Amino acid sequence: MSYFSLALTLIFVVIPLLLSKTLQLGLERDTIVATIRSIIQLLLVGYVLKFVFDSESLLFIFLMVALMIGAATQNARKKGKTIKGITWKIAITLIFIEVLTQSILLGFKIVPPTAQYIISISGMMIGNAMVLAILFLNRFAAEVTSHRDETELILSLGGTPKQAIRRQLLDAMKASMIPTIESQKTIGLVQLPGMMSGQIIAGADPVQAVQFQLLIIFLLLTTASVTSIMLGFLSYPSLFNERMQLLKGNLK
Amino acid sequence: MLLHQESAIHFQQVNYFIDEIHILKNITGSFPKGKITTIVGPSGAGKTTLLKLCNGLISPQSGTIFIHNKLVTDYEPIKLRRQIGIALQSAPMVEGSVFENLALPLELRGEKLLESDAVHYLEDVGLDPQFLHQNAADLSGGQRQKVSIARTLINRPEILLLDEITSALDHTSLREIEELIVKINRIYGVTIVWITHNLTQALTIGEFTWVLHKGEVIETGESNLLKSPATDFVKRFVQGEAE
Ligand SMILES: Nc1ncnc2c1ncn2[C@@H]1O[C@H](COP(=O)(O)OP(=O)(O)O)[C@@H](O)[C@H]1O
Ligand SMILES: [Mg+2]
């Protein structure tokens, strides 16, 4: 695509701007900010990626992945502020998923060990894990708050914190995983996945693009379940103190 | 006179705060062992909070609590809570049937409840065994209170804390529950601490009573104090409740 045609794509920014102005939706400022940010961020990423790919240096790949994990952690931690040590709990979860999936992918030689593959796959996975972490933390907070009575009841009968929070924990894990599983049921029918479309447009063989997409969606199933479950088991103990009392105000 | 009794639970200068709010103020006193003590007082007085302190659901910011002459903090929380049963004010149910709710205390320690035992417990609290496999969420307020009492009894506690457990019961059920609790006290020597809004109940069932107001103990002693209150507050409270 030439820079001229890229510039022409701004037509698609002008349309919502005009609509917002005519209907007085007041979204002009946000639209412009979003446009400028996406241009700068993506161009920056493009150049950084080009640099990393060209260098083929392991150190840069490592730094790139670390950066992605750091940014994702920073984003997700806001949802679990009241949980003690949530930043580390999210970071450890993301690192574990990254190591687990890359070991399988590279260990079984499913993908070649190049910067292109490692960074692209890590990016999709970490981004997904971040969304899962936010979904889980939101849902867990809601479950804990709305079932405080039951938690207190189980504690009062001599149950452990784990027994007292088990149902809320499992419900939140399950609820946060469902969208990932559901969206995969209709994939390809209702919508072509963005990554696959991109590959096809860039000239890849559609069947090969599908194969790669399959790899990604299977990977995302693991990502979704491991994120929710690991983050769940890491975070629930912080809701209680050493006297096995449910702390007030946490996760509200 | 309370001093001559052996105490099941003893408070010494206990203070409890939620954030900056002083909920319980310098509570000192005892619940005598093997007796029935009632706690009365307007809502918001701190009655529920006092009971939750006793079985370790919460801990005071200052002061000490002794259970059978041993510091509450020296007990392992799970053992303490099995030894001191509490029937919570809201009679919460876990998801599932009445049977699953009754079996909960045993399930928590990896044991099973026999269906025949469950039926006995239901009969004890005056609930028809046909309710056993009904969804607990479909019970009425009064039926929930009965299941809640039965469930608390399954751990066979040495001290029984009851938080307004008859507030949703009709007159006949109320009598049945009162008789059951008195029987548990007489036969098994279980210490009872019973929060109630029903002053007749406090007078007839309880040997001792505490009057609580705004986080403070206003009067304690034999339940007869409710007939001839020493303080203006209790006088007005008794009149108000009698109306
Ligand atoms: N979890 C809580 N958060 C904030 N305030 C509370 C909480 N629990 C109790 N309180 C306050 O503590 C006071 C005593 O409550 P409680 O012990 O339930 O009184 P009672 O059982 O006598 O009605 C009340 O003013 C109540 O609003
Ligand atoms: Mg209360």
XYZ file of C-alpha atoms in Angstrom, chain A residues 147 149-150 152-161 163-164 167 171 241-246 248, chain B residues 18-19 52 55-59 72-73 75 77-78 81-82 86 90 92-93 95 104 108 151 155:
48
model
C -22.163 -13.928 48.162
C -23.243 -14.182 53.460
C -22.436 -17.656 52.166
C -19.342 -16.058 56.211
C -21.674 -19.016 56.787
C -19.100 -21.572 55.651
C -16.387 -19.945 57.764
C -18.741 -19.895 60.758
C -19.324 -23.640 60.421
C -15.587 -24.333 60.490
C -14.836 -24.278 56.772
C -11.473 -23.191 55.391
C -11.135 -19.966 53.354
C -14.047 -23.920 50.984
C -15.720 -20.621 51.798
C -18.088 -21.464 44.540
C -18.022 -19.323 38.922
C -6.284 -12.909 57.082
C -4.308 -15.453 59.110
C -7.254 -15.867 61.518
C -9.291 -17.093 58.524
C -11.487 -14.001 58.581
C -12.930 -12.495 55.420
C -13.754 -6.199 54.747
C -15.190 -0.563 61.526
C -13.023 2.015 59.821
C -19.294 -12.717 65.706
C -16.586 -17.494 67.358
C -13.744 -15.666 65.698
C -15.472 -14.442 62.557
C -14.004 -11.064 63.485
C -11.373 -9.952 66.005
C -9.669 -16.798 71.866
C -6.492 -16.167 69.873
C -7.622 -21.426 69.548
C -9.911 -20.809 64.114
C -11.547 -23.892 62.590
C -15.845 -22.257 65.128
C -16.896 -25.898 65.366
C -23.594 -19.589 65.465
C -29.890 -13.706 57.928
C -28.063 -17.745 54.739
C -28.381 -20.891 52.619
C -27.034 -23.294 46.766
C -22.710 -28.774 54.922
C -16.677 -29.287 55.200
C -27.540 -26.902 60.567
C -21.523 -29.643 64.671
